[in-house]
Amino acid sequence: MSRNAANRLVSALFRANQQGLSASWSVGGTRLKSAMPQPTDAKDDDLHHKDGKVLHPHLINENVLKTQYAVRGELYLRAEQLRKEGKDIIFTNVGNPHALGAKPMTFPRQVLALCAAPFLLDHPRVSEMFPPDAIARAKKILAAFKGGVGAYTDSRGNPLVREEVAKFIEQRDGVPSNPDHIFLTDGASVSVRLCLNAMIRHERDSILVPIPQYPLYSASIRLYGGSLVGYYLDEKAGWGLSAEELRRSLKEARDEGKLVRGLVFINPGNPTGQCLSRDNLAELIKFCYEERIVLMADEVYQENVYQDERPFVSAKKVLWEMGEPYRSQVELLSFHTVSKGTAGECGLRGGYVEMTNIHPGAIEEVYKCASINLSPNTMGQIALSCLVNPPKKGDPSYEQFVAEKAAELASLRRRAHMVTDGFNALQGVTCNFTEGAMYAFPQIRLPPKALEAAKAAGKAGDVFYCLKLLEATGISTVPGSGFGQEEDTFHLRTTILPREEVMTHFVEAFDKFHKDFMKQYS
Amino acid sequence: MSRNAANRLVSALFRANQQGLSASWSVGGTRLKSAMPQPTDAKDDDLHHKDGKVLHPHLINENVLKTQYAVRGELYLRAEQLRKEGKDIIFTNVGNPHALGAKPMTFPRQVLALCAAPFLLDHPRVSEMFPPDAIARAKKILAAFKGGVGAYTDSRGNPLVREEVAKFIEQRDGVPSNPDHIFLTDGASVSVRLCLNAMIRHERDSILVPIPQYPLYSASIRLYGGSLVGYYLDEKAGWGLSAEELRRSLKEARDEGKLVRGLVFINPGNPTGQCLSRDNLAELIKFCYEERIVLMADEVYQENVYQDERPFVSAKKVLWEMGEPYRSQVELLSFHTVSKGTAGECGLRGGYVEMTNIHPGAIEEVYKCASINLSPNTMGQIALSCLVNPPKKGDPSYEQFVAEKAAELASLRRRAHMVTDGFNALQGVTCNFTEGAMYAFPQIRLPPKALEAAKAAGKAGDVFYCLKLLEATGISTVPGSGFGQEEDTFHLRTTILPREEVMTHFVEAFDKFHKDFMKQYS
């Protein structure tokens, strides 16, 4: 099938999905089973179902019903079930490093502990348990958080932390940053959703999203009633991004009457692991300038880079360096988090959006929406403070902090090689190297007999494969259909996060399973 | 004006508000100034504004634009500005106890600190700084949170904490509770919003909300594109709730073609402070059963009760005790939080919803939506664990825990009297006693000259009064229009949270301001 034909097909499947039809691009692996009511069963003005229920799944907000979320979908639920039954599960379905044994960085956790229990600061033994710079930092934070961690902050987050984020950006990029254009949220997901909710007015409002994509985007766009327009990353070119493909996708969307308002890119890529070059970023910026599209830069993996040719460069920096008219014209939303990088503090829920060249009235609208939840959580804000303002050279905690960071990053790099080498050694499997982020996204060529067995089981090929893998090995992955993939190709996403001491087992178990699977179905 | 006429007028104002007209019930004090674009300025298929911006406030999701949120509205923004200019501000606009000097309870904070820095557990000095039950609890929690506080939990929250919540409900009510029907969220607001988002399909879908109400409800219902239908609390009867008024409101809504799907009540009341009797609750339950409406029980102030005649009773308990058909038929959503009560842990963002008699398919839909954000924050979950499972008699921390709780509750009761007595001593001001929750909601009878001055300043009367109060005294309140009030009446909401040592100053400053104000405008 030609690329264009494939694209058209996947676009059609996206549309079908949005119309609630079952022939969806993510059929099978990505939807909670009982979330499949037929819309024909209920009318718009039904007050309750014939069984008596008002809050009946057939009478729920259609956008909610049609939303799909793969990372915690069928595979995850089955894995949870097996875990409850006593099976050892390796959860590689989500980038959750601490759950697989990553240790927290010491300094931020010392600061968090002191902020949680400020009475410790008055204890005579405090200096035996905490280094002086952690104590000093906790005092500084507590002075800036009126009422401590138990008080709501401003709905945009505490002003001190927003200033620290702005300084971090200025030092990273050599570009000015305004704390009033930075909002702290409960993880970067909330930032992304606040922005999408403001941008999407109706079904024709569309967001360009890379395929494969991170399902936060497909789920949120669907939930807010908009349309996702996919642009393909080229697997054969290391999941590269091309201006030609962007234009094709945009044209097709416009021909269909869609209003393309935003463009998402993920750098380093999730699930695809590629790192974008400065030229790539300049191309994206030029495209958004010419076509008047808001650029959404998902840069949550900026610390996670495992090659040296293309170090991370932010869209903000490239935008600035391109000069006018781009510098003051292109509307840019940049996202970052404490959940990824070497901190990996997923559970604390800290993240931010920086809004560049965004209309002040639009920023106030986002502020208003953020204020409905009153305040992002304070501990996530403090973790973010430690991320963007870590111990400096000469500080008592500096050496340990740098050593912890370097060790984790070096280990992640080794694991990126172990996982992708492992996949590439398997018959019928190819996998681009994980240049960055936390995932590998191998392509699995399934034999016809496997596809028949999948069909007989009512599953998509990749879902079938991932379920078999889970049952045989306890390895919990996400089928490629959850992220989008070209027709007739099958992928899965795994993280590279099992610890090195487990990784050998992981690779071996995968290898044995795959060989058995291929033997059974060839 | 008769009650019915007033009701009709306020209903009309609600409708006008929903159509984006400026003659809204909450005009003036509740909306960010620049969030007032005229919809006529932009078309639905405009891609960008003539100034070039895509994310322009005239081209934003209409539901976002029309959403209003009073607690952090004009008054709050002005107070923030004055604070930046160096003025001392007493923030009584929001129930944020720690910001006004309430101290955190010791035991939960010890547990939080140990969970944040688990390496402290291995330190030889740990038992000098932490009591053994806090250490034991932290170990138990860390064993249950695989990967510690840095890992995502299940999107419904950690199973151990959900079990603890279920046990808490069982002990409180003598009624079974199922942990699988309990979802933990980043504060109770997120729980409320998840449920409303699922319930509201389109503009005709309506939620019955008490007037005065807490603006979380008006804001969220608007954001999700539904309609708010107000039912009046009777100020003359201590903000009492009547079945007759509920039926009037429902009938009027149905006559207009609205589909009433949910009914919110807040017990103890916010902003009104009344505590509902068991009979009141039975009436609500009966009403929801007969009319097939989901009952939404906002019970976040259940600890905050300052009278002895009507101790807190949960809707769940009454529902159970009423027996069949109610017990197994009425769909009930109950909300609770760590932000209120004597803990007052607003900044940690911990809350839950318990879903009773809700269709399993609907619960899964809510689960799916919760999973888009992956996980509620872990520290809020741990704070919730300490709230629902506090130290027991005989535990080393028990005496201190109970003493801290009792002292704060007794102080709140004294402050409830001080504030409402203070208001009732003022000419032209009446205020029902704050039986529960954290607020006083006095009615201010404004003299005609004050109303003329307000009109000349382009402000509603209550907004005008609150702004003058803020400028003169630094006391930051919320005008009654942010909560809804009968036509031609003016109220404000203040918290009872200033500490007792500040309270005398607070009452005196208010008294002086009010006398000056009345002198100036009479």
PDB file of C-alpha atoms in Angstrom, chain A residues 31-36 43-48 51-57 59-62 64-69 71-72 76-77 80 83 94-96 98-99 106 109-110 112-113 115-120 123 125-126 128-130 146-147 149-155 186 189-190 193 197-202 204-205 214 216 219-220 223 254 259-261 292-294 328-329 331 333 339-340 344-349 357-359 361-362 364-365 367-369 371-379, chain B residues 31-35 43-48 51-57 59-62 64-69 71-72 76-77 80 94-96 98-99 106 109-110 112-113 115-120 123 125-126 128-130 146-147 149-155 159 186 189-190 193 197-202 204-205 214 216 219-220 223 254 259-261 292-294 328-329 331 333 339-340 344-349 357-359 361-362 364-365 367-369 371-379:
ATOM      1  CA  ARG A  31     -10.619   0.728  25.205  1.00  0.00           C
ATOM      2  CA  LEU A  32     -12.183  -0.475  28.388  1.00  0.00           C
ATOM      3  CA  LYS A  33     -14.518  -3.267  27.386  1.00  0.00           C
ATOM      4  CA  SER A  34     -17.684  -1.932  28.889  1.00  0.00           C
ATOM      5  CA  ALA A  35     -17.001   1.467  27.400  1.00  0.00           C
ATOM      6  CA  MET A  36     -18.410   0.194  24.146  1.00  0.00           C
ATOM      7  CA  LYS A  43     -31.448   9.138  22.819  1.00  0.00           C
ATOM      8  CA  ASP A  44     -30.070  12.540  23.566  1.00  0.00           C
ATOM      9  CA  ASP A  45     -32.987  13.413  25.778  1.00  0.00           C
ATOM     10  CA  ASP A  46     -33.255  10.198  27.713  1.00  0.00           C
ATOM     11  CA  LEU A  47     -33.185  11.043  31.386  1.00  0.00           C
ATOM     12  CA  HIS A  48     -32.516   7.530  32.546  1.00  0.00           C
ATOM     13  CA  ASP A  51     -32.813  -0.227  33.960  1.00  0.00           C
ATOM     14  CA  GLY A  52     -33.497   2.950  35.963  1.00  0.00           C
ATOM     15  CA  LYS A  53     -29.979   4.385  36.049  1.00  0.00           C
ATOM     16  CA  VAL A  54     -29.378   8.065  35.287  1.00  0.00           C
ATOM     17  CA  LEU A  55     -25.608   7.733  35.234  1.00  0.00           C
ATOM     18  CA  HIS A  56     -25.801   4.854  32.775  1.00  0.00           C
ATOM     19  CA  PRO A  57     -22.915   4.250  30.369  1.00  0.00           C
ATOM     20  CA  LEU A  59     -26.383   8.104  28.749  1.00  0.00           C
ATOM     21  CA  ILE A  60     -22.992   9.612  29.407  1.00  0.00           C
ATOM     22  CA  ASN A  61     -21.334  12.550  27.677  1.00  0.00           C
ATOM     23  CA  GLU A  62     -20.530  11.289  24.178  1.00  0.00           C
ATOM     24  CA  VAL A  64     -16.295  10.862  27.406  1.00  0.00           C
ATOM     25  CA  LEU A  65     -17.578   7.643  25.865  1.00  0.00           C
ATOM     26  CA  LYS A  66     -15.525   8.046  22.719  1.00  0.00           C
ATOM     27  CA  THR A  67     -12.336   8.904  24.533  1.00  0.00           C
ATOM     28  CA  GLN A  68      -9.767   6.148  24.491  1.00  0.00           C
ATOM     29  CA  TYR A  69      -6.692   5.808  26.625  1.00  0.00           C
ATOM     30  CA  VAL A  71      -1.637   3.295  28.436  1.00  0.00           C
ATOM     31  CA  ARG A  72      -4.106   2.093  31.039  1.00  0.00           C
ATOM     32  CA  TYR A  76      -2.989  -2.832  31.836  1.00  0.00           C
ATOM     33  CA  LEU A  77      -6.238  -4.127  33.291  1.00  0.00           C
ATOM     34  CA  GLU A  80      -3.434  -5.793  37.182  1.00  0.00           C
ATOM     35  CA  ARG A  83      -0.832  -9.283  39.623  1.00  0.00           C
ATOM     36  CA  VAL A  94       4.095   3.355  31.442  1.00  0.00           C
ATOM     37  CA  GLY A  95       7.184   5.492  32.057  1.00  0.00           C
ATOM     38  CA  ASN A  96       7.153   5.047  35.835  1.00  0.00           C
ATOM     39  CA  HIS A  98      10.449   4.402  40.628  1.00  0.00           C
ATOM     40  CA  ALA A  99       7.926   1.589  40.284  1.00  0.00           C
ATOM     41  CA  THR A 106      18.458  12.507  47.666  1.00  0.00           C
ATOM     42  CA  ARG A 109      13.567  14.398  48.932  1.00  0.00           C
ATOM     43  CA  GLN A 110      15.411  15.948  51.881  1.00  0.00           C
ATOM     44  CA  LEU A 112      10.441  17.772  50.604  1.00  0.00           C
ATOM     45  CA  ALA A 113      10.678  16.024  53.991  1.00  0.00           C
ATOM     46  CA  CYS A 115       8.873  21.206  54.026  1.00  0.00           C
ATOM     47  CA  ALA A 116       6.347  18.498  54.964  1.00  0.00           C
ATOM     48  CA  ALA A 117       7.438  18.579  58.629  1.00  0.00           C
ATOM     49  CA  PRO A 118       8.794  22.085  59.272  1.00  0.00           C
ATOM     50  CA  PHE A 119       8.966  21.365  63.012  1.00  0.00           C
ATOM     51  CA  LEU A 120      11.982  19.174  62.197  1.00  0.00           C
ATOM     52  CA  HIS A 123      14.872  19.809  66.308  1.00  0.00           C
ATOM     53  CA  ARG A 125      19.286  16.706  65.751  1.00  0.00           C
ATOM     54  CA  VAL A 126      18.234  18.178  62.407  1.00  0.00           C
ATOM     55  CA  GLU A 128      22.737  15.276  61.860  1.00  0.00           C
ATOM     56  CA  MET A 129      20.023  14.080  59.498  1.00  0.00           C
ATOM     57  CA  PHE A 130      19.984  16.786  56.818  1.00  0.00           C
ATOM     58  CA  LYS A 146       2.833  31.431  53.076  1.00  0.00           C
ATOM     59  CA  GLY A 147       1.210  28.816  55.311  1.00  0.00           C
ATOM     60  CA  VAL A 149       2.714  23.084  52.038  1.00  0.00           C
ATOM     61  CA  GLY A 150      -0.780  22.899  53.581  1.00  0.00           C
ATOM     62  CA  ALA A 151      -1.984  26.137  51.986  1.00  0.00           C
ATOM     63  CA  TYR A 152      -3.367  26.667  48.501  1.00  0.00           C
ATOM     64  CA  THR A 153      -0.942  28.606  46.342  1.00  0.00           C
ATOM     65  CA  ASP A 154      -1.905  30.970  43.564  1.00  0.00           C
ATOM     66  CA  SER A 155      -3.694  28.896  40.920  1.00  0.00           C
ATOM     67  CA  ASP A 186      -0.264  18.709  38.705  1.00  0.00           C
ATOM     68  CA  SER A 189      -0.584  16.463  31.471  1.00  0.00           C
ATOM     69  CA  VAL A 190      -2.757  19.043  33.201  1.00  0.00           C
ATOM     70  CA  ARG A 193      -5.127  19.711  28.829  1.00  0.00           C
ATOM     71  CA  ASN A 197      -9.440  22.829  26.313  1.00  0.00           C
ATOM     72  CA  ALA A 198      -9.044  26.526  25.531  1.00  0.00           C
ATOM     73  CA  MET A 199      -8.062  25.942  21.892  1.00  0.00           C
ATOM     74  CA  ILE A 200     -10.773  23.500  20.861  1.00  0.00           C
ATOM     75  CA  ARG A 201     -14.164  25.104  20.163  1.00  0.00           C
ATOM     76  CA  HIS A 202     -15.928  22.384  18.165  1.00  0.00           C
ATOM     77  CA  ARG A 204     -13.748  20.978  13.167  1.00  0.00           C
ATOM     78  CA  ASP A 205     -11.033  22.463  15.357  1.00  0.00           C
ATOM     79  CA  TYR A 214       1.330   9.704  23.091  1.00  0.00           C
ATOM     80  CA  LEU A 216      -2.678  11.920  26.213  1.00  0.00           C
ATOM     81  CA  ALA A 219      -7.658  11.236  24.542  1.00  0.00           C
ATOM     82  CA  SER A 220      -7.751  14.933  25.466  1.00  0.00           C
ATOM     83  CA  LEU A 223     -12.640  14.584  25.327  1.00  0.00           C
ATOM     84  CA  ARG A 254      -8.143  21.597   5.227  1.00  0.00           C
ATOM     85  CA  LEU A 259      -9.548  24.151  11.119  1.00  0.00           C
ATOM     86  CA  VAL A 260      -6.028  23.211  12.161  1.00  0.00           C
ATOM     87  CA  ARG A 261      -5.154  25.288  15.236  1.00  0.00           C
ATOM     88  CA  ARG A 292      -0.649  30.212  11.616  1.00  0.00           C
ATOM     89  CA  ILE A 293      -0.711  27.275  13.946  1.00  0.00           C
ATOM     90  CA  VAL A 294       0.071  27.193  17.664  1.00  0.00           C
ATOM     91  CA  SER A 328       7.677  37.595  18.200  1.00  0.00           C
ATOM     92  CA  GLN A 329       5.019  35.916  16.074  1.00  0.00           C
ATOM     93  CA  GLU A 331       2.668  31.114  19.404  1.00  0.00           C
ATOM     94  CA  LEU A 333       3.427  26.330  24.363  1.00  0.00           C
ATOM     95  CA  SER A 339       8.018  12.969  36.246  1.00  0.00           C
ATOM     96  CA  LYS A 340      10.684  12.166  33.695  1.00  0.00           C
ATOM     97  CA  GLY A 344      11.402  10.442  37.604  1.00  0.00           C
ATOM     98  CA  GLU A 345       9.058  11.838  40.251  1.00  0.00           C
ATOM     99  CA  CYS A 346       5.850  10.648  38.582  1.00  0.00           C
ATOM    100  CA  GLY A 347       3.877  10.368  41.796  1.00  0.00           C
ATOM    101  CA  LEU A 348       4.471  13.923  42.965  1.00  0.00           C
ATOM    102  CA  ARG A 349       2.667  15.452  39.979  1.00  0.00           C
ATOM    103  CA  ASN A 357       3.854  34.945  22.292  1.00  0.00           C
ATOM    104  CA  ILE A 358       0.441  33.982  23.644  1.00  0.00           C
ATOM    105  CA  HIS A 359      -2.193  36.728  23.830  1.00  0.00           C
ATOM    106  CA  GLY A 361      -6.271  37.590  27.256  1.00  0.00           C
ATOM    107  CA  ALA A 362      -5.803  33.922  26.400  1.00  0.00           C
ATOM    108  CA  GLU A 364      -6.018  34.957  31.610  1.00  0.00           C
ATOM    109  CA  GLU A 365      -8.572  32.478  30.280  1.00  0.00           C
ATOM    110  CA  TYR A 367      -5.637  31.189  34.541  1.00  0.00           C
ATOM    111  CA  LYS A 368      -9.387  31.283  35.126  1.00  0.00           C
ATOM    112  CA  CYS A 369      -9.768  27.610  34.209  1.00  0.00           C
ATOM    113  CA  SER A 371      -8.397  28.508  39.303  1.00  0.00           C
ATOM    114  CA  ILE A 372     -11.444  26.227  39.334  1.00  0.00           C
ATOM    115  CA  ASN A 373      -9.212  23.592  40.980  1.00  0.00           C
ATOM    116  CA  LEU A 374      -7.787  26.371  43.205  1.00  0.00           C
ATOM    117  CA  SER A 375      -4.157  25.254  43.346  1.00  0.00           C
ATOM    118  CA  PRO A 376      -1.682  22.754  41.976  1.00  0.00           C
ATOM    119  CA  ASN A 377      -0.308  20.524  44.724  1.00  0.00           C
ATOM    120  CA  THR A 378       2.527  22.071  46.719  1.00  0.00           C
ATOM    121  CA  MET A 379       4.851  19.056  46.930  1.00  0.00           C
TER     122      MET A 379
ATOM    123  CA  ARG B  31     -15.102  37.628  36.097  1.00  0.00           C
ATOM    124  CA  LEU B  32     -11.600  38.470  35.019  1.00  0.00           C
ATOM    125  CA  LYS B  33     -11.930  41.760  33.185  1.00  0.00           C
ATOM    126  CA  SER B  34     -10.316  40.733  29.952  1.00  0.00           C
ATOM    127  CA  ALA B  35     -12.394  37.575  29.825  1.00  0.00           C
ATOM    128  CA  LYS B  43     -16.820  33.588  13.884  1.00  0.00           C
ATOM    129  CA  ASP B  44     -16.826  29.931  14.606  1.00  0.00           C
ATOM    130  CA  ASP B  45     -14.523  29.165  11.725  1.00  0.00           C
ATOM    131  CA  ASP B  46     -12.027  31.945  12.218  1.00  0.00           C
ATOM    132  CA  LEU B  47      -8.596  30.393  12.355  1.00  0.00           C
ATOM    133  CA  HIS B  48      -6.896  33.439  13.781  1.00  0.00           C
ATOM    134  CA  ASP B  51      -4.085  40.696  15.053  1.00  0.00           C
ATOM    135  CA  GLY B  52      -2.616  37.383  13.917  1.00  0.00           C
ATOM    136  CA  LYS B  53      -3.162  35.348  17.081  1.00  0.00           C
ATOM    137  CA  VAL B  54      -4.635  31.850  16.897  1.00  0.00           C
ATOM    138  CA  LEU B  55      -5.005  31.493  20.663  1.00  0.00           C
ATOM    139  CA  HIS B  56      -6.879  34.802  20.859  1.00  0.00           C
ATOM    140  CA  PRO B  57      -9.433  35.338  23.640  1.00  0.00           C
ATOM    141  CA  LEU B  59     -11.347  32.545  19.394  1.00  0.00           C
ATOM    142  CA  ILE B  60     -11.330  30.373  22.457  1.00  0.00           C
ATOM    143  CA  ASN B  61     -13.709  27.583  23.408  1.00  0.00           C
ATOM    144  CA  GLU B  62     -16.991  29.328  24.209  1.00  0.00           C
ATOM    145  CA  VAL B  64     -14.189  28.363  28.661  1.00  0.00           C
ATOM    146  CA  LEU B  65     -15.004  32.008  27.917  1.00  0.00           C
ATOM    147  CA  LYS B  66     -18.360  31.850  29.639  1.00  0.00           C
ATOM    148  CA  THR B  67     -17.054  30.095  32.712  1.00  0.00           C
ATOM    149  CA  GLN B  68     -16.861  32.324  35.763  1.00  0.00           C
ATOM    150  CA  TYR B  69     -15.026  31.671  38.977  1.00  0.00           C
ATOM    151  CA  VAL B  71     -13.347  32.864  44.537  1.00  0.00           C
ATOM    152  CA  ARG B  72     -10.334  33.991  42.551  1.00  0.00           C
ATOM    153  CA  TYR B  76      -8.830  38.395  44.655  1.00  0.00           C
ATOM    154  CA  LEU B  77      -6.844  39.947  41.846  1.00  0.00           C
ATOM    155  CA  GLU B  80      -3.035  40.316  45.166  1.00  0.00           C
ATOM    156  CA  VAL B  94     -11.010  31.218  50.348  1.00  0.00           C
ATOM    157  CA  GLY B  95     -11.094  28.483  52.979  1.00  0.00           C
ATOM    158  CA  ASN B  96      -7.318  28.188  53.276  1.00  0.00           C
ATOM    159  CA  HIS B  98      -2.848  27.301  56.967  1.00  0.00           C
ATOM    160  CA  ALA B  99      -2.434  30.544  55.025  1.00  0.00           C
ATOM    161  CA  THR B 106       1.786  16.708  63.676  1.00  0.00           C
ATOM    162  CA  ARG B 109       3.188  15.506  58.626  1.00  0.00           C
ATOM    163  CA  GLN B 110       5.616  13.115  60.332  1.00  0.00           C
ATOM    164  CA  LEU B 112       4.549  12.487  55.029  1.00  0.00           C
ATOM    165  CA  ALA B 113       8.144  13.468  55.822  1.00  0.00           C
ATOM    166  CA  CYS B 115       7.463   8.781  53.080  1.00  0.00           C
ATOM    167  CA  ALA B 116       9.123  11.664  51.184  1.00  0.00           C
ATOM    168  CA  ALA B 117      12.573  10.673  52.479  1.00  0.00           C
ATOM    169  CA  PRO B 118      12.444   6.931  53.187  1.00  0.00           C
ATOM    170  CA  PHE B 119      16.220   6.866  53.744  1.00  0.00           C
ATOM    171  CA  LEU B 120      15.494   8.610  57.077  1.00  0.00           C
ATOM    172  CA  HIS B 123      19.115   6.689  60.054  1.00  0.00           C
ATOM    173  CA  ARG B 125      18.659   9.042  64.944  1.00  0.00           C
ATOM    174  CA  VAL B 126      15.247   8.436  63.386  1.00  0.00           C
ATOM    175  CA  GLU B 128      14.739  10.559  68.308  1.00  0.00           C
ATOM    176  CA  MET B 129      12.907  12.645  65.735  1.00  0.00           C
ATOM    177  CA  PHE B 130       9.824  10.538  64.986  1.00  0.00           C
ATOM    178  CA  LYS B 146       5.337   0.171  45.117  1.00  0.00           C
ATOM    179  CA  GLY B 147       8.141   2.558  44.189  1.00  0.00           C
ATOM    180  CA  VAL B 149       5.814   8.448  46.546  1.00  0.00           C
ATOM    181  CA  GLY B 150       7.707   8.944  43.261  1.00  0.00           C
ATOM    182  CA  ALA B 151       5.701   6.341  41.357  1.00  0.00           C
ATOM    183  CA  TYR B 152       2.343   6.745  39.661  1.00  0.00           C
ATOM    184  CA  THR B 153      -0.361   4.864  41.512  1.00  0.00           C
ATOM    185  CA  ASP B 154      -3.407   3.306  39.925  1.00  0.00           C
ATOM    186  CA  SER B 155      -5.438   6.134  38.393  1.00  0.00           C
ATOM    187  CA  PRO B 159      -5.582   0.306  46.809  1.00  0.00           C
ATOM    188  CA  ASP B 186      -6.156  15.776  43.582  1.00  0.00           C
ATOM    189  CA  SER B 189     -12.818  19.388  43.210  1.00  0.00           C
ATOM    190  CA  VAL B 190     -11.350  16.953  40.696  1.00  0.00           C
ATOM    191  CA  ARG B 193     -15.519  17.586  37.963  1.00  0.00           C
ATOM    192  CA  ASN B 197     -18.080  15.818  32.979  1.00  0.00           C
ATOM    193  CA  ALA B 198     -19.537  12.331  32.595  1.00  0.00           C
ATOM    194  CA  MET B 199     -23.102  13.422  33.422  1.00  0.00           C
ATOM    195  CA  ILE B 200     -23.415  16.452  31.167  1.00  0.00           C
ATOM    196  CA  ARG B 201     -24.027  15.663  27.512  1.00  0.00           C
ATOM    197  CA  HIS B 202     -25.320  18.968  26.167  1.00  0.00           C
ATOM    198  CA  ARG B 204     -30.194  20.895  28.227  1.00  0.00           C
ATOM    199  CA  ASP B 205     -28.584  18.558  30.738  1.00  0.00           C
ATOM    200  CA  TYR B 214     -20.033  27.183  45.837  1.00  0.00           C
ATOM    201  CA  LEU B 216     -16.948  25.166  41.679  1.00  0.00           C
ATOM    202  CA  ALA B 219     -17.942  27.033  36.840  1.00  0.00           C
ATOM    203  CA  SER B 220     -17.697  23.311  36.103  1.00  0.00           C
ATOM    204  CA  LEU B 223     -17.265  24.525  31.374  1.00  0.00           C
ATOM    205  CA  ARG B 254     -38.660  20.818  33.073  1.00  0.00           C
ATOM    206  CA  LEU B 259     -33.182  17.500  31.591  1.00  0.00           C
ATOM    207  CA  VAL B 260     -32.359  17.565  35.279  1.00  0.00           C
ATOM    208  CA  ARG B 261     -29.792  14.812  35.923  1.00  0.00           C
ATOM    209  CA  ARG B 292     -34.683   9.955  39.138  1.00  0.00           C
ATOM    210  CA  ILE B 293     -31.868  12.343  39.801  1.00  0.00           C
ATOM    211  CA  VAL B 294     -28.295  11.567  40.836  1.00  0.00           C
ATOM    212  CA  SER B 328     -30.378   0.063  46.300  1.00  0.00           C
ATOM    213  CA  GLN B 329     -31.879   2.572  43.879  1.00  0.00           C
ATOM    214  CA  GLU B 331     -27.544   6.991  42.722  1.00  0.00           C
ATOM    215  CA  LEU B 333     -21.918  10.510  44.743  1.00  0.00           C
ATOM    216  CA  SER B 339      -8.397  20.309  52.620  1.00  0.00           C
ATOM    217  CA  LYS B 340     -11.039  21.102  55.219  1.00  0.00           C
ATOM    218  CA  GLY B 344      -6.976  21.892  56.513  1.00  0.00           C
ATOM    219  CA  GLU B 345      -4.387  20.454  54.122  1.00  0.00           C
ATOM    220  CA  CYS B 346      -5.488  22.494  51.095  1.00  0.00           C
ATOM    221  CA  GLY B 347      -2.074  22.505  49.440  1.00  0.00           C
ATOM    222  CA  LEU B 348      -1.628  18.729  49.416  1.00  0.00           C
ATOM    223  CA  ARG B 349      -4.630  18.149  47.168  1.00  0.00           C
ATOM    224  CA  ASN B 357     -25.520   2.530  43.345  1.00  0.00           C
ATOM    225  CA  ILE B 358     -23.672   3.803  40.287  1.00  0.00           C
ATOM    226  CA  HIS B 359     -23.705   1.577  37.192  1.00  0.00           C
ATOM    227  CA  GLY B 361     -20.087   0.824  33.274  1.00  0.00           C
ATOM    228  CA  ALA B 362     -20.331   4.440  34.374  1.00  0.00           C
ATOM    229  CA  GLU B 364     -15.396   2.481  34.321  1.00  0.00           C
ATOM    230  CA  GLU B 365     -15.985   5.575  32.210  1.00  0.00           C
ATOM    231  CA  TYR B 367     -11.904   5.481  35.617  1.00  0.00           C
ATOM    232  CA  LYS B 368     -10.958   5.940  31.969  1.00  0.00           C
ATOM    233  CA  CYS B 369     -11.163   9.726  32.257  1.00  0.00           C
ATOM    234  CA  SER B 371      -6.485   7.642  33.765  1.00  0.00           C
ATOM    235  CA  ILE B 372      -5.729  10.377  31.217  1.00  0.00           C
ATOM    236  CA  ASN B 373      -3.881  12.205  34.024  1.00  0.00           C
ATOM    237  CA  LEU B 374      -2.349   8.837  35.029  1.00  0.00           C
ATOM    238  CA  SER B 375      -2.378   9.257  38.826  1.00  0.00           C
ATOM    239  CA  PRO B 376      -3.541  11.502  41.629  1.00  0.00           C
ATOM    240  CA  ASN B 377      -0.580  12.885  43.591  1.00  0.00           C
ATOM    241  CA  THR B 378       0.814  10.497  46.185  1.00  0.00           C
ATOM    242  CA  MET B 379       1.307  12.948  49.071  1.00  0.00           C
TER     243      MET B 379
END
